[in-house]
Short mmCIF file of C-alpha atoms in Angstrom, two decimals:
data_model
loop_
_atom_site.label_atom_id
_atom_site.label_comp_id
_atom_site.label_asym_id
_atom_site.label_seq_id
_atom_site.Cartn_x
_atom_site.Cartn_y
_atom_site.Cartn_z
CA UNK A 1 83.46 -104.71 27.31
CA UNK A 2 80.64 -102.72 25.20
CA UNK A 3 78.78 -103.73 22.42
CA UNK A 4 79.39 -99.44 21.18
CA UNK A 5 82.04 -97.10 21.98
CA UNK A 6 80.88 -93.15 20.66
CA UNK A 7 83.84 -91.18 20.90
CA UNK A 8 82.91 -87.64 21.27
CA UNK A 9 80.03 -86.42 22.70
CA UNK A 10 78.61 -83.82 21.09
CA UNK A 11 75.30 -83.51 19.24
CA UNK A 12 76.04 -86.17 16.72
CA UNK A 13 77.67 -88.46 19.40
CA UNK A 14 75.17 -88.12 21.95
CA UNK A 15 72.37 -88.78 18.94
CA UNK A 16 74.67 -92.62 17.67
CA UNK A 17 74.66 -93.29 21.92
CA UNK A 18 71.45 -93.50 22.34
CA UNK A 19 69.77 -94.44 19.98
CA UNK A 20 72.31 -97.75 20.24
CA UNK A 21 71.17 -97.92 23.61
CA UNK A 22 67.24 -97.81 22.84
CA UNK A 23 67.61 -100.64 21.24
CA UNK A 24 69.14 -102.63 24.17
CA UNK A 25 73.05 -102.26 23.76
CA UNK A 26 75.87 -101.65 25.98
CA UNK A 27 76.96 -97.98 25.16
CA UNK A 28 79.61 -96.01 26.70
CA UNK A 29 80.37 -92.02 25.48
CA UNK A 30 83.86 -90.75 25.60
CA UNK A 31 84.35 -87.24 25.71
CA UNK A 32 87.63 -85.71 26.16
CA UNK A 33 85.87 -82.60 27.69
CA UNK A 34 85.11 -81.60 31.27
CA UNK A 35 81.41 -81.88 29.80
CA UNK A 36 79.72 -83.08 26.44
CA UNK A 37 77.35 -80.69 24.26
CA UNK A 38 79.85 -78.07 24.55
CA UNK A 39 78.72 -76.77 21.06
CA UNK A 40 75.36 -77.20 21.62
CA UNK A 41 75.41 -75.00 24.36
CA UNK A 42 77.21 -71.89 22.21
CA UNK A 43 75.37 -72.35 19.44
CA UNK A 44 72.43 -69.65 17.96
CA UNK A 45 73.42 -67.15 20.89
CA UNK A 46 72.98 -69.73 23.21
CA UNK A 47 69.65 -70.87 22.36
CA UNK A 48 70.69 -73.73 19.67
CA UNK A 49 69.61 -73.39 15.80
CA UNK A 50 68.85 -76.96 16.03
CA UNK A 51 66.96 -78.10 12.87
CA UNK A 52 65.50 -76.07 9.87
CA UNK A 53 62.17 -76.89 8.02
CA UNK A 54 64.34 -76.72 4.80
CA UNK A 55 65.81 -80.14 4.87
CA UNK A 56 66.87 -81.14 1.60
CA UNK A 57 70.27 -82.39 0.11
CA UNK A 58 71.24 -79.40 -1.79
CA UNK A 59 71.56 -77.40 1.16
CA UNK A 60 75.06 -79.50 1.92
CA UNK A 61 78.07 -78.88 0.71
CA UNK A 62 80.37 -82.40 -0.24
CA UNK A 63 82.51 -84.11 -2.84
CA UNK A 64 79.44 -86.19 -3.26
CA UNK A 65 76.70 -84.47 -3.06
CA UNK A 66 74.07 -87.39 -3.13
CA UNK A 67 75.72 -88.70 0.17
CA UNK A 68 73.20 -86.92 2.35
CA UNK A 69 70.12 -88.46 0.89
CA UNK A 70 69.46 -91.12 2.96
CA UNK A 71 70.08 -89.65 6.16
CA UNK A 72 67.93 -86.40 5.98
CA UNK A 73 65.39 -88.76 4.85
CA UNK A 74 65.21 -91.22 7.15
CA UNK A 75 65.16 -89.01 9.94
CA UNK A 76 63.39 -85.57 9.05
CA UNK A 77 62.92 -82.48 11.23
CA UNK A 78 59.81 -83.76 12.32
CA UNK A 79 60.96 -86.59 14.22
CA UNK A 80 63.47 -83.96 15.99
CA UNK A 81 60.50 -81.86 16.76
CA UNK A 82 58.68 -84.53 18.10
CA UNK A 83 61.56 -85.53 20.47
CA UNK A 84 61.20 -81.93 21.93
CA UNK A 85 57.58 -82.09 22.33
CA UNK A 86 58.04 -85.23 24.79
CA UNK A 87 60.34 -83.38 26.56
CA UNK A 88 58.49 -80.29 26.48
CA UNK A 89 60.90 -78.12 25.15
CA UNK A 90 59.63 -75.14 23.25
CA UNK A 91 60.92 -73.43 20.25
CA UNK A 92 59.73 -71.02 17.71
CA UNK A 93 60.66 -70.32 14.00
CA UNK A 94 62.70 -67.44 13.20
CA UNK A 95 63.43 -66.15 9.33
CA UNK A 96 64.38 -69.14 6.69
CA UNK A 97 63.07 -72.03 8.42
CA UNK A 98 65.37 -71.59 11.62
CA UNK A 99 64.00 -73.68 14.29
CA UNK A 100 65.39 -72.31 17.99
CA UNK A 101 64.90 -72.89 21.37
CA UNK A 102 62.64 -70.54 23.68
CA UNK A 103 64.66 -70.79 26.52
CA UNK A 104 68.44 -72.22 26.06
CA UNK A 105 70.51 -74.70 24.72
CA UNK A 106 70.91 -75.98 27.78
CA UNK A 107 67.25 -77.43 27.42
CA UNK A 108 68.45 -79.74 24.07
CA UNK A 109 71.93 -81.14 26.55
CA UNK A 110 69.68 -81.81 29.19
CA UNK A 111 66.70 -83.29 26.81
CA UNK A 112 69.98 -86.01 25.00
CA UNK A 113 71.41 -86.55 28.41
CA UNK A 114 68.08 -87.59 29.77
CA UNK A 115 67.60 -89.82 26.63
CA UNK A 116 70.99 -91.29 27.13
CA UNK A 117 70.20 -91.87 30.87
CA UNK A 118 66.93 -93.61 30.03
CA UNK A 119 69.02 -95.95 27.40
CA UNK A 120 71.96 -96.26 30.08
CA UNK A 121 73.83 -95.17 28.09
CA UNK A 122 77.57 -94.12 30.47
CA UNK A 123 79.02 -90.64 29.52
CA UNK A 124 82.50 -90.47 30.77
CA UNK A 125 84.37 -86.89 30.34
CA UNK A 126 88.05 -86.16 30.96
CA UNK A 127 88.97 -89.22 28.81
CA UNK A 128 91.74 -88.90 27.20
CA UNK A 129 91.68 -91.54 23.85
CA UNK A 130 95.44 -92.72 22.77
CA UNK A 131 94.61 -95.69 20.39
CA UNK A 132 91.62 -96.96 18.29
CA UNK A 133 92.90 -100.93 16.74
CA UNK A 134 91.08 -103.83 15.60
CA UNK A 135 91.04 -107.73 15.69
CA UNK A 136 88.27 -109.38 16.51
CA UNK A 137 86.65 -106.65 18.69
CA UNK A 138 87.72 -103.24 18.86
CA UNK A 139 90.68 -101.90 21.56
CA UNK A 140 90.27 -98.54 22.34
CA UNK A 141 93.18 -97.36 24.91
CA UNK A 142 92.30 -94.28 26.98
CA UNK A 143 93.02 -92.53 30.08
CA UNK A 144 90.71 -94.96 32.01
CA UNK A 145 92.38 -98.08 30.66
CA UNK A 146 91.61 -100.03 27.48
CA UNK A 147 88.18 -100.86 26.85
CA UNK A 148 86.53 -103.05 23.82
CA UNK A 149 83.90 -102.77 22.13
CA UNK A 150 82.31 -104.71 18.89
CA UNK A 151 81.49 -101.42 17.42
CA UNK A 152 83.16 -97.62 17.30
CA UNK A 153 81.76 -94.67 16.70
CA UNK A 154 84.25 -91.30 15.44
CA UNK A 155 82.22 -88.26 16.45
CA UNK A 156 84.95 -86.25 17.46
CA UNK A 157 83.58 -83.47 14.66
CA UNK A 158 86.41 -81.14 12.71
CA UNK A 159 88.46 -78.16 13.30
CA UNK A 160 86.90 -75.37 13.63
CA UNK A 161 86.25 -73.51 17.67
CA UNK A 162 89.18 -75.07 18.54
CA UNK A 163 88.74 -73.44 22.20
CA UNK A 164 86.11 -76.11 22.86
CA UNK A 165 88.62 -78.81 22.50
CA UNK A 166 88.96 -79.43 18.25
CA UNK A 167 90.98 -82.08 17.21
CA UNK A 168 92.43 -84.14 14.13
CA UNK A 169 91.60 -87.64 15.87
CA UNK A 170 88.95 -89.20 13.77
CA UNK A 171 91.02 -88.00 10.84
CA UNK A 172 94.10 -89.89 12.46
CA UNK A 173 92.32 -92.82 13.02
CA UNK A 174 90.69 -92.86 9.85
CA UNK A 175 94.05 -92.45 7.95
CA UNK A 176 95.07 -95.51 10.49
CA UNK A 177 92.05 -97.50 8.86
CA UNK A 178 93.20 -96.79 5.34
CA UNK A 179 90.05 -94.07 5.01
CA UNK A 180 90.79 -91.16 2.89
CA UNK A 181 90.27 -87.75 4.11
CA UNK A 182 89.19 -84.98 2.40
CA UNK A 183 91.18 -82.05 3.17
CA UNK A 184 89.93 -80.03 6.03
CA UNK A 185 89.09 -76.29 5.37
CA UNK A 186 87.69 -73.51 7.54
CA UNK A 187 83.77 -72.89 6.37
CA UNK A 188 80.52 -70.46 7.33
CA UNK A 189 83.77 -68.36 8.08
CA UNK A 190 84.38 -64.29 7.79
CA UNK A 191 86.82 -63.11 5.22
CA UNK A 192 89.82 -60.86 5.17
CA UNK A 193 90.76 -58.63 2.83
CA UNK A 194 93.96 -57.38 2.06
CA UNK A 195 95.93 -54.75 -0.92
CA UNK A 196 93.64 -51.93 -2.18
CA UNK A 197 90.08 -53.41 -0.11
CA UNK A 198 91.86 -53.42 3.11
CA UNK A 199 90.92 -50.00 3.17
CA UNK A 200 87.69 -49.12 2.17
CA UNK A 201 86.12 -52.45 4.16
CA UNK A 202 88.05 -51.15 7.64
CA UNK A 203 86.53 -47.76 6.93
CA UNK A 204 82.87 -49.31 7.10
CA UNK A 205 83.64 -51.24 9.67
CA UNK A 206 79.95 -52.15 12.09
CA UNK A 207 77.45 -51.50 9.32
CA UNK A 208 75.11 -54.07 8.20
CA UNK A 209 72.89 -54.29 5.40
CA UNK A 210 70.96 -56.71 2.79
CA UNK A 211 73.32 -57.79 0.32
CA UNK A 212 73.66 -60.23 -2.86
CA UNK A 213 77.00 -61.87 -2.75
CA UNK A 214 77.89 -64.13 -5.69
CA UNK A 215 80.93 -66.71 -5.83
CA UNK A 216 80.96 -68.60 -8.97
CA UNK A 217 77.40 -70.21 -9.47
CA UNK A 218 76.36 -69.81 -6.22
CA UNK A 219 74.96 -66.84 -4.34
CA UNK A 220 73.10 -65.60 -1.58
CA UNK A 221 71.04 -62.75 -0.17
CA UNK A 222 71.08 -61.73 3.46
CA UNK A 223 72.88 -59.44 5.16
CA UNK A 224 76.84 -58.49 5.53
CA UNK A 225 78.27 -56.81 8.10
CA UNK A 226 81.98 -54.92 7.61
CA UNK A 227 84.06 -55.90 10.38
CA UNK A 228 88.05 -54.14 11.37
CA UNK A 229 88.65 -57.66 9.59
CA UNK A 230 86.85 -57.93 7.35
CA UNK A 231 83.46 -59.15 5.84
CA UNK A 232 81.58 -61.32 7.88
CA UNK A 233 77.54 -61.70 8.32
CA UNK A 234 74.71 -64.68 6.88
CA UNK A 235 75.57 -64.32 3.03
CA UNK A 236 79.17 -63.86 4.04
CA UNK A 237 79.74 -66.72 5.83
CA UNK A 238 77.18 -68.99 3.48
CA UNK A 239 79.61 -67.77 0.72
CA UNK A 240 82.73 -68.70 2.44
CA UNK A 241 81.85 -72.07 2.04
CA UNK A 242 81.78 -71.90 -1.62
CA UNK A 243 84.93 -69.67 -1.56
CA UNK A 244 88.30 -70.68 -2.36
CA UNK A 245 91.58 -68.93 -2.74
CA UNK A 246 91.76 -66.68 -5.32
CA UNK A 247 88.60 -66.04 -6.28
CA UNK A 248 86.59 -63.24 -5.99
CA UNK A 249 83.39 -62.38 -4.91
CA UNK A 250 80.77 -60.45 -6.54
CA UNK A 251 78.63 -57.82 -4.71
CA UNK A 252 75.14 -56.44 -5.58
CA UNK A 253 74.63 -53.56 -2.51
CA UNK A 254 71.03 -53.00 -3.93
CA UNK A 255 69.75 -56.26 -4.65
CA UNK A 256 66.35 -56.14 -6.30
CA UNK A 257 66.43 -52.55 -7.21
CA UNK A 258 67.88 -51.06 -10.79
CA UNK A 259 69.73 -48.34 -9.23
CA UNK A 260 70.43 -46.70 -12.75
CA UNK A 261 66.54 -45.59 -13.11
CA UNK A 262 66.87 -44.97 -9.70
CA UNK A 263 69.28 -42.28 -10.62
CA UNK A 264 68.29 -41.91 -14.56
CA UNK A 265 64.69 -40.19 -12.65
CA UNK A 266 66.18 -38.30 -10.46
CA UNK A 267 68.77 -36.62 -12.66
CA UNK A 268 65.19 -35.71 -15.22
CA UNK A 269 63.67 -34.33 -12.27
CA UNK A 270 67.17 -31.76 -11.99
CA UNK A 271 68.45 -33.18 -8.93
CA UNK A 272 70.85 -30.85 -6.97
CA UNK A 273 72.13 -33.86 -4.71
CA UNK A 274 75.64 -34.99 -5.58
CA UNK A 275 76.80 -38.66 -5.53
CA UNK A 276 76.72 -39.06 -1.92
CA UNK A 277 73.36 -37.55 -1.21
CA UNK A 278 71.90 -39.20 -4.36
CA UNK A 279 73.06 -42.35 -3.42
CA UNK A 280 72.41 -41.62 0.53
CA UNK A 281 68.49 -42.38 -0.72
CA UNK A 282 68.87 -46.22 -0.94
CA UNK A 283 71.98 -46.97 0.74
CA UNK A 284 73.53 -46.38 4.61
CA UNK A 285 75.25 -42.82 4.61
CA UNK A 286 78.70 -44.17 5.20
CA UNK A 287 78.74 -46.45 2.31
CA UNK A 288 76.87 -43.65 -0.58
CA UNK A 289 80.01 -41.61 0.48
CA UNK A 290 82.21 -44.82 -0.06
CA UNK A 291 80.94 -44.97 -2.96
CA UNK A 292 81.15 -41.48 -4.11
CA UNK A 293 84.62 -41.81 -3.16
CA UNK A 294 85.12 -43.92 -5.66
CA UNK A 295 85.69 -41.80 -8.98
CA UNK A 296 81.95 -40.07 -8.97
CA UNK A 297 81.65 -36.68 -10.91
CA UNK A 298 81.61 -33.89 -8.45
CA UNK A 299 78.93 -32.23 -10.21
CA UNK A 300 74.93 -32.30 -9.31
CA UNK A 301 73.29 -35.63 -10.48
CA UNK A 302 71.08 -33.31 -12.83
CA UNK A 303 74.97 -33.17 -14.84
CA UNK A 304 75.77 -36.07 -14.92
CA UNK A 305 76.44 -37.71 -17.99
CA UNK A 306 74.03 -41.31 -18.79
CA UNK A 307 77.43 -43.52 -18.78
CA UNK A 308 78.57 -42.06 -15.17
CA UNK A 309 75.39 -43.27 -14.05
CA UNK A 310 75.49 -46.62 -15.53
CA UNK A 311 78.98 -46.45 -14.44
CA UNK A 312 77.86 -45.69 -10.56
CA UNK A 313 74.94 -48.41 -10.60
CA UNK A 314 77.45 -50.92 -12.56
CA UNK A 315 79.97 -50.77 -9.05
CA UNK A 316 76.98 -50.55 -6.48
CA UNK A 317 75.02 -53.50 -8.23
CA UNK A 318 78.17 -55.33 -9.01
CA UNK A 319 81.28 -54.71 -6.74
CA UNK A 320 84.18 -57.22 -7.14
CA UNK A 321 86.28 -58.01 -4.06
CA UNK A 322 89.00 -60.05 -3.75
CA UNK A 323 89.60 -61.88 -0.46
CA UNK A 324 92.67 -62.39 1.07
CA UNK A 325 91.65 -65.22 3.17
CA UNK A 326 89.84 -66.10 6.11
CA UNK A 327 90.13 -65.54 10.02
CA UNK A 328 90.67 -69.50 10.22
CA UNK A 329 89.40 -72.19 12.35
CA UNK A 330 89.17 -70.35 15.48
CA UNK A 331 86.00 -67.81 13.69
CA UNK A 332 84.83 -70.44 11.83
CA UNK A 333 81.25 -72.20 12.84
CA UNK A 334 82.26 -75.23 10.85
CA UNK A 335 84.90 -77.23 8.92
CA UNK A 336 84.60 -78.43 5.09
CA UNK A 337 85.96 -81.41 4.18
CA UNK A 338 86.39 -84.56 6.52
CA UNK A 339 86.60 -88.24 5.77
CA UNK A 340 85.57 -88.80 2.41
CA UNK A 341 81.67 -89.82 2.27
CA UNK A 342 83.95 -92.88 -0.36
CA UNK A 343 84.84 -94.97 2.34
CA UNK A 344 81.02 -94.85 3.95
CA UNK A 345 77.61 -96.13 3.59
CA UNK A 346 75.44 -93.74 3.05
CA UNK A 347 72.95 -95.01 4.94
CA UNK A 348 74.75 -96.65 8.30
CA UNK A 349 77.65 -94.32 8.01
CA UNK A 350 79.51 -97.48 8.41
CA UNK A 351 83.30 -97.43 6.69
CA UNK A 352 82.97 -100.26 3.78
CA UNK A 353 86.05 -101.59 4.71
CA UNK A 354 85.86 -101.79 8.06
CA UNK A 355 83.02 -103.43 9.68
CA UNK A 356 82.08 -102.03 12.80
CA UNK A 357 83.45 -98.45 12.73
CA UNK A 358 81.71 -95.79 11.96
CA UNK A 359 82.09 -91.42 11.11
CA UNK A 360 78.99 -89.20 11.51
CA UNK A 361 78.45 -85.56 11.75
CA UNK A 362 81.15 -82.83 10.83
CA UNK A 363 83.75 -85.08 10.67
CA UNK A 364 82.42 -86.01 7.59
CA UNK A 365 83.13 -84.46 3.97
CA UNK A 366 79.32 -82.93 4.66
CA UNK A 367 79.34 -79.29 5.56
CA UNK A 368 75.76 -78.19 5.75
CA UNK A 369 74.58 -74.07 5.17
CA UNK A 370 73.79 -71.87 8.16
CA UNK A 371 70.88 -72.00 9.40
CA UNK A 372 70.59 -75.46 11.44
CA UNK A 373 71.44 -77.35 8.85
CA UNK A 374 74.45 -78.94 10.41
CA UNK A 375 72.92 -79.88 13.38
CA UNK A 376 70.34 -81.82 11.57
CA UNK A 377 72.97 -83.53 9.76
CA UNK A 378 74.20 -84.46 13.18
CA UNK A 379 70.93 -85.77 14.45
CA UNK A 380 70.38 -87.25 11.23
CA UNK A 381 73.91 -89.15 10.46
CA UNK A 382 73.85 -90.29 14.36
CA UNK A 383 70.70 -91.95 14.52
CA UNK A 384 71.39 -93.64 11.00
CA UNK A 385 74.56 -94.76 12.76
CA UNK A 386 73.17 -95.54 16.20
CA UNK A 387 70.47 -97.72 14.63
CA UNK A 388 73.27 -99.98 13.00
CA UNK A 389 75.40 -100.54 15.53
CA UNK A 390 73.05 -100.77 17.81
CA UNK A 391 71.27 -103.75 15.80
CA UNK A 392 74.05 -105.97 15.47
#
């Protein structure tokens, strides 16, 4: 018998577990994994984006978009910062408020382990989970027998890595409970591209540059990298969250610059450069001959007539591309969509209808932007959790 069952032990798991058991309870982690933190440990080239200095609810991605709110504000990137200090964990800022660790992600397992340890909190791996019901406690049948509990945690995340052990069962159980689920959807994902883009995107393949990429009302600027794929980089995969099938996505390959004075000066000064060389000024060689490729008078800039340079500047500035879809689950950092934030408080992350079970982190309708934003939204919807159902 517990008084909380966290099944799944990754970040947001190992955050509900113990906190719970700070505040005196009988906790027991279930991981299905030879090990817990699995993610952690991948994550930010191994040395864990785990927070950014950013925090703020339009940085998430949901059906409601409010849902977030209380969370992020109840536990900020300042109390995660201060948990590292007591451990003694270092970490330094890189661009965009990115908070990372000096040394490894190993160092943030370790750090929740020890927490959990201190809490006594029991982390059990290799169990398998069959059955989550309810009467007056909660039965939870697994490899190791059936256990009860008075409260249950889902913390099992989405869909996306599924090498690391992905799986459908909170959205199983939730469906059991009469929770709707949103559906699931690769996100912070690369693109493919199919038809007449297959082509010119292959043929750029491994360069990288600052970009604009647009999708709807929503756009960012970082950089893109062409992959034998596809697209795939920050504003790529921040876009691909917004993305849906069908749409397309608009690309400015100059962003901040007006490339038709650019070219407007240097065609008064008599330029002999063609397209390519003229364009070779501002942009990677490879793509200016793309570019060129693409329909640009053969003659010197110097003859070019003013609409073939607004013409030129009109494609570089604003490129439309059409994906085909994306490289799934198994490239994507995280899944969209999840139980629907409907069926939970927003500030226990307790289901309404079902007192005593709980969803946190991604398998939740909350997908966070890249950047360490989902990890806080782990720390963040665990502890709100933890604190709950480790008070009753």
């Amino acid at each position: 018998m517990f008084d909380v069952l966290v099944i799944g032990g990754g970040a947001a798991g190992l955050m509900a577990a113990l906190t719970a058991g700070q505040r005196g309870r009988r906790v027991a982690v279930l991981e299905h994994g030879p090990e817990v933190g699995r993610k952690i440990l991948i994550s930010g080239g191994g040395r864990c984006n785990f927070t950014n200095r950013t925090m703020r609810a339009d940085r998430f991605l949901s059906a409601n978009p409010h849902f977030v709110k209380s969370a992020i504000s109840r536990y900020q990137p300042a109390h995660f910062l201060d948990l590292l200090a007591r451990h003694r964990i270092a970490w330094h800022e890189k661009k965009l408020g990115q908070l990372f660790c000096d040394h490894s992600a190993q160092d943030i397992v370790q750090m929740l382990l020890g927490e959990c340890a201190a809490a006594h909190v029991s982390i059990l791996t290799d169990v398998r989970v069959y059955d989550v019901g309810k009467s007056d406690v909660f039965r939870v049948q697994t490899s190791r027998g059936d256990m009860t509990a008075r409260a249950v945690v889902l913390a099992t995340g989405g869909l996306s890595i599924p090498k690391l052990g992905a799986s459908r069962f909170t959205y199983e159980v939730a469906r059991q409970f009469d929770l709707a689920v949103v559906q699931p959807e690769p996100a912070l994902v690369p693109l493919t591209f199919g038809g007449e883009h297959e082509e010119w995107v292959r043929a750029l393949a491994g360069l990288s540059l600052p970009v604009r990429v647009t999708c709807g009302k929503m756009a960012f600027e970082e950089a893109l990298l062409f992959t034998h794929r596809g697209l795939s980089g920050p504003a790529l995969l921040q876009i691909s969250s917004y993305w849906s099938a069908g749409e397309s996505l608009l690309v400015d390959f100059l962003p901040g610059q007006d490339l038709a004075a650019l070219l407007m000066t240097l065609k008064k000064e008599g330029s002999k450069a063609k397209a390519a060389g003229a364009l070779a000024r501002w942009l990677p060689q490879r793509l200016a001959q793309a570019f060129a490729q693409q329909g640009a008078p053969e003659r010197t800039l110097a003859e070019w007539a003013d609409k073939d340079i607004r013409l030129m500047a009109e494609r570089v500035h604003r490129m439309e591309l059409r994906p085909q879809g994306t490289e799934g689950f198994a490239k994507a950092e995280v899944t969209r969509g999840g139980v629907d934030t409907r069926g939970l408080s927003s500030q226990t992350m307790q289901a309404r209808s079902v007192p005593g079970l709980y969803v946190i982190g991604e398998a939740v309708d909350v997908t966070g932007w890249l950047g360490g934003y989902n990890f806080h939204w782990a720390w963040a919807s665990g502890h709100a959790a933890g604190e709950v159902a480790g008070a009753e």
